């Protein structure tokens, strides 16, 4: 049926030349048929980018967007919006940049629509576009849609899509992240972190893990919003997927944060639930926690002994000792480093670091703490 699609597109382009009501209804019928054929084609091909790019190459975007106006029946506009969503879907490869530039002004209009179906589809379209790297994130930011997107974090029917869209934006640069924070995004997270759906809790903590991977001012914004105790709660009580995101959020803060910000974590009793995750089977989580604990100990200064005691009292030391036998090289090296540098006085002489000729213990003064957190 490709010739049929071409014919429908040609009829759509006649809108600029004809205004007869009968012809308009004919266009609506034909375009609805086009939407059906497009969706069917996407289903048959597994919603892959090949179909999307083929339809774009036929010149569908401009005549399709022309139907976004107040005179269009709502049911038809829903179909148009659904096609736009599918044109934004898939990121390997993403839609052509010129197509994104064409579609974004339409999404900026549709995000104000009162119809829930249209609004939900619009926000999902934005979430797909923001999932294509920093260049696409910047295009979305430059469209001016972010100040209208962020308030939807508290919209009952749209918050899931909105959380994904803004979450994708904060995986970008610190400057791109700041655009979201400047729209008062963090004020919505008390309700998101206490939502009945664990999936929303997980997405919310994932969002915050990318903020704590930012600069120190952004870390402080999370602290000032009172969200750290809530992250620690999910670290201790959440489903494993949420705990995993919380572990990243905490570890990122120990990398990006100032000494006083890391001290705040310790005061908020992060150590016991953090250490509890050392016993999980996921090696990535174990390594993230070890990194975080190592960073906390290194930044503790004169309070390092106090932190070490907290780790020991909650059973963390025993877990770290066991991890020296872990099959993962990075994990057992990191576990040994923590024992070597912070607990060696309590161990047998075989675990003590080698002493120099002067009799003093020698430690590697270099630190492998990254200068910024990880963005996902």
XYZ file of C-alpha atoms in Angstrom:
376
model
C 0.000 0.000 0.000
C 2.833 2.602 -0.218
C 1.181 4.223 -3.313
C -1.958 4.708 -1.196
C 0.070 6.540 1.448
C 1.541 8.832 -1.202
C -1.942 9.564 -2.512
C -3.248 10.381 0.950
C -0.338 12.767 1.552
C -1.070 14.514 -1.741
C -4.696 14.958 -0.675
C -3.554 16.350 2.679
C -1.472 18.961 0.858
C -4.589 20.212 -0.956
C -5.767 21.808 2.290
C -3.926 25.006 1.383
C -5.836 25.254 -1.883
C -9.377 24.150 -1.054
C -11.816 25.205 1.627
C -15.009 23.403 0.609
C -16.553 21.658 3.621
C -17.200 18.462 1.683
C -13.579 18.293 0.642
C -12.468 18.885 4.241
C -14.425 15.877 5.434
C -12.909 13.885 2.594
C -9.463 14.915 3.804
C -10.330 13.885 7.347
C -11.464 10.491 6.166
C -8.404 9.973 4.019
C -6.032 11.126 6.733
C -7.701 8.862 9.263
C -7.129 6.053 6.794
C -3.509 7.173 6.571
C -3.165 7.080 10.355
C -4.553 3.569 10.384
C -2.209 2.440 7.656
C 0.771 4.053 9.335
C 0.033 2.461 12.701
C -0.556 -0.890 11.009
C 2.734 -0.604 9.164
C 4.548 0.222 12.397
C 3.017 -2.785 14.093
C 3.965 -5.097 11.244
C 7.580 -3.867 11.266
C 7.860 -3.932 15.050
C 7.594 -0.158 15.451
C 11.084 0.163 14.020
C 12.723 3.336 12.728
C 12.726 2.110 9.117
C 8.980 2.595 8.747
C 9.144 5.937 10.530
C 11.906 7.232 8.296
C 10.167 5.937 5.166
C 6.980 7.825 6.022
C 8.977 10.961 6.856
C 10.749 10.708 3.507
C 7.351 10.836 1.791
C 6.821 14.318 3.225
C 4.120 13.518 5.771
C 5.225 15.862 8.556
C 4.245 19.267 7.194
C 0.718 18.364 5.990
C 0.140 16.341 9.165
C 1.036 19.268 11.433
C -1.263 21.546 9.422
C -4.207 19.726 10.976
C -3.331 20.987 14.471
C -5.858 23.795 14.710
C -9.032 24.491 16.733
C -11.350 23.559 13.854
C -10.259 19.927 13.836
C -12.573 17.443 15.622
C -11.078 16.126 18.845
C -11.168 12.464 17.830
C -9.263 13.263 14.664
C -6.717 15.383 16.541
C -6.081 12.416 18.823
C -5.151 10.369 15.761
C -2.850 13.116 14.520
C -1.145 13.311 17.923
C -0.710 9.551 18.023
C 1.046 9.634 14.657
C 3.334 12.401 15.977
C 4.226 10.172 18.942
C 5.243 7.389 16.577
C 7.298 9.801 14.501
C 9.240 10.700 17.677
C 9.683 7.117 18.825
C 12.940 5.124 18.518
C 16.418 6.497 19.086
C 18.607 4.085 17.124
C 18.673 6.026 14.934
C 16.647 9.010 16.182
C 14.332 10.965 13.892
C 16.096 13.399 11.542
C 17.024 16.666 13.259
C 14.973 18.677 10.752
C 11.921 16.548 11.580
C 12.397 17.187 15.296
C 12.622 20.911 14.558
C 9.342 20.706 12.644
C 7.520 18.738 15.335
C 8.600 20.647 18.460
C 6.481 23.794 17.817
C 3.437 21.548 17.445
C 4.205 19.827 20.751
C 4.520 23.254 22.386
C 0.934 23.909 21.268
C -0.451 20.492 22.158
C 0.997 20.543 25.694
C -1.660 23.147 26.549
C -4.525 20.961 25.299
C -7.232 20.015 27.791
C -7.875 16.565 26.316
C -6.071 14.004 28.473
C -5.331 11.598 25.627
C -3.715 14.344 23.575
C -1.792 15.663 26.585
C -0.459 12.234 27.559
C 0.660 11.490 24.003
C 2.302 14.904 23.728
C 4.359 14.373 26.871
C 5.380 10.873 25.799
C 6.526 12.339 22.485
C 8.703 14.787 24.437
C 10.082 11.937 26.527
C 11.170 10.131 23.358
C 12.834 13.250 21.971
C 14.734 13.898 25.213
C 16.065 10.330 25.181
C 18.363 10.973 22.245
C 21.395 12.671 23.759
C 22.383 16.199 24.693
C 21.788 17.729 21.263
C 18.163 16.606 21.221
C 17.752 17.646 24.847
C 18.953 21.122 23.906
C 16.488 21.294 21.015
C 13.643 20.523 23.418
C 14.919 23.146 25.871
C 15.261 25.738 23.110
C 11.653 25.125 22.070
C 10.549 26.701 25.368
C 8.425 23.738 26.432
C 10.207 22.875 29.708
C 8.391 25.463 31.909
C 5.097 23.873 30.801
C 6.386 20.329 31.146
C 7.653 20.504 34.738
C 4.273 21.366 36.370
C 2.861 18.182 34.854
C 4.917 16.254 37.429
C 1.928 16.816 39.705
C -0.736 16.046 37.078
C -2.511 12.855 38.098
C -2.830 11.391 34.600
C 0.398 12.687 33.073
C 2.996 12.509 35.858
C 4.528 9.213 34.688
C 5.294 10.543 31.215
C 6.357 13.937 32.600
C 8.742 12.297 35.076
C 10.353 10.322 32.280
C 10.702 13.418 30.087
C 12.284 15.663 32.736
C 14.342 12.709 33.950
C 15.817 12.380 30.487
C 16.634 16.090 30.410
C 18.654 15.911 33.643
C 20.823 13.148 32.181
C 22.316 15.947 30.092
C 24.823 18.605 31.058
C 24.748 20.567 34.311
C 23.414 23.575 32.398
C 20.600 21.502 30.913
C 19.827 20.079 34.342
C 19.677 23.585 35.771
C 16.929 24.540 33.308
C 14.689 21.923 34.936
C 15.660 22.970 38.470
C 14.943 26.609 37.633
C 11.337 25.582 36.950
C 10.968 24.495 40.604
C 11.000 20.814 39.691
C 12.169 19.638 43.124
C 9.009 20.953 44.791
C 7.085 18.108 43.136
C 9.249 15.314 44.519
C 7.855 14.943 48.022
C 4.634 13.622 46.508
C 6.435 11.564 43.863
C 8.657 9.882 46.458
C 5.624 8.965 48.565
C 3.491 7.800 45.642
C 1.671 4.488 46.031
C 3.234 3.122 42.836
C 6.757 1.832 43.335
C 7.530 2.480 39.672
C 7.051 6.210 40.234
C 9.204 6.067 43.379
C 11.959 4.410 41.349
C 11.755 6.971 38.529
C 11.784 9.816 41.056
C 14.913 8.489 42.785
C 16.520 7.945 39.365
C 15.825 11.605 38.564
C 17.437 12.686 41.836
C 20.475 10.467 41.241
C 21.189 12.573 38.176
C 20.844 15.782 40.196
C 23.287 14.535 42.842
C 25.665 13.776 39.969
C 25.659 17.463 39.091
C 27.512 20.391 40.584
C 27.638 21.267 44.270
C 24.901 23.884 43.963
C 22.591 21.256 42.479
C 23.493 18.826 45.256
C 22.640 21.546 47.759
C 19.276 22.097 46.067
C 18.368 18.468 46.766
C 19.443 18.880 50.394
C 17.554 22.155 50.808
C 14.408 20.557 49.371
C 14.499 18.017 52.207
C 14.777 15.077 49.830
C 17.858 13.306 51.221
C 15.975 11.619 54.114
C 13.425 10.373 51.577
C 16.159 8.943 49.360
C 17.651 7.204 52.406
C 14.198 5.811 53.247
C 13.992 4.224 49.794
C 17.569 3.010 50.179
C 16.425 1.099 53.259
C 12.822 0.166 52.477
C 12.242 0.357 48.720
C 11.994 -2.432 46.195
C 15.400 -3.549 44.979
C 15.127 -1.496 41.776
C 14.425 1.620 43.829
C 17.184 0.759 46.305
C 19.580 0.479 43.387
C 18.706 3.985 42.168
C 19.017 5.294 45.728
C 22.485 3.763 45.997
C 23.512 5.648 42.862
C 22.016 8.857 44.253
C 24.015 8.545 47.477
C 27.243 7.468 45.796
C 26.988 10.302 43.275
C 26.610 12.782 46.127
C 29.790 11.462 47.750
C 31.575 12.163 44.454
C 30.060 15.533 43.555
C 29.374 16.940 47.004
C 31.401 19.097 49.367
C 32.700 17.756 52.665
C 29.820 19.329 54.597
C 27.290 17.817 52.188
C 28.755 14.353 52.684
C 28.780 14.913 56.453
C 25.057 15.675 56.192
C 24.526 12.225 54.676
C 26.244 10.623 57.660
C 24.154 12.640 60.124
C 21.031 11.439 58.319
C 22.070 7.849 59.093
C 22.902 6.779 55.559
C 25.580 4.303 56.656
C 23.435 1.375 57.944
C 21.120 1.027 54.907
C 24.051 1.697 52.592
C 26.070 -1.108 54.184
C 23.076 -3.453 54.050
C 23.308 -3.447 50.248
C 26.824 -4.893 50.404
C 25.168 -8.281 50.781
C 23.201 -8.233 47.516
C 24.143 -10.382 44.532
C 24.259 -7.515 42.018
C 27.986 -6.693 41.620
C 27.244 -3.250 40.187
C 25.318 -2.262 43.311
C 28.043 -3.659 45.566
C 30.703 -1.661 43.744
C 28.616 1.528 43.847
C 28.165 1.153 47.616
C 31.849 0.404 48.188
C 32.769 3.481 46.164
C 30.385 5.581 48.220
C 31.646 4.266 51.553
C 35.242 4.775 50.484
C 34.492 8.358 49.492
C 32.688 9.033 52.776
C 35.634 7.706 54.774
C 38.154 9.696 52.740
C 36.208 12.928 53.190
C 35.488 12.374 56.885
C 38.845 13.748 58.010
C 39.020 13.781 61.794
C 35.660 11.975 61.916
C 36.884 8.979 59.919
C 37.138 6.833 63.041
C 33.553 7.653 63.978
C 32.348 6.676 60.482
C 34.429 3.495 60.619
C 32.780 2.604 63.931
C 29.338 3.151 62.388
C 30.245 0.815 59.543
C 31.484 -1.824 61.972
C 28.498 -1.556 64.322
C 25.941 -2.127 61.553
C 27.761 -5.184 60.217
C 29.313 -3.405 57.270
C 32.893 -4.255 58.196
C 32.150 -7.972 58.183
C 30.619 -7.672 54.709
C 33.576 -5.658 53.409
C 36.009 -8.244 54.775
C 34.106 -10.992 52.967
C 34.163 -8.988 49.736
C 37.963 -9.232 49.705
C 37.321 -12.727 48.339
C 34.860 -11.570 45.661
C 35.340 -12.886 42.122
C 35.019 -9.363 40.700
C 38.477 -7.776 40.629
C 37.256 -4.205 41.126
C 35.171 -5.230 44.120
C 37.862 -7.170 45.977
C 40.466 -4.458 45.312
C 38.114 -1.780 46.603
C 37.194 -3.858 49.645
C 40.887 -4.394 50.409
C 41.587 -0.675 50.030
C 38.858 0.219 52.525
C 40.110 -2.329 55.065
C 43.714 -1.360 54.440
C 43.250 2.365 54.889
C 40.484 2.615 57.473
C 40.269 -0.602 59.511
C 43.784 -2.039 59.512
C 44.404 -1.171 63.170
C 41.705 -3.696 64.124
C 42.961 -6.492 61.874
C 45.683 -9.093 62.129
C 49.164 -8.068 61.091
C 48.707 -9.834 57.745
C 46.118 -7.241 56.836
C 48.255 -4.296 57.880
C 49.864 -2.149 55.181
C 53.597 -2.517 54.702
C 55.700 -0.282 56.890
C 58.488 1.924 55.644
C 62.055 1.813 56.901
C 61.199 4.538 59.378
C 58.554 2.304 60.897
C 55.575 4.357 59.748
C 52.838 2.915 57.591
C 52.846 3.883 53.942
C 49.616 4.462 52.061
C 49.021 5.364 48.445
C 48.179 9.070 48.691
C 46.465 9.141 45.325
C 42.702 9.150 45.243
C 40.621 7.615 42.496
C 37.490 9.545 43.361
C 36.035 10.981 40.131
C 35.428 14.710 40.025
C 31.818 14.360 39.005
C 29.027 11.830 39.381
C 27.573 9.427 36.912
C 24.609 10.366 34.720
C 22.254 7.689 33.444
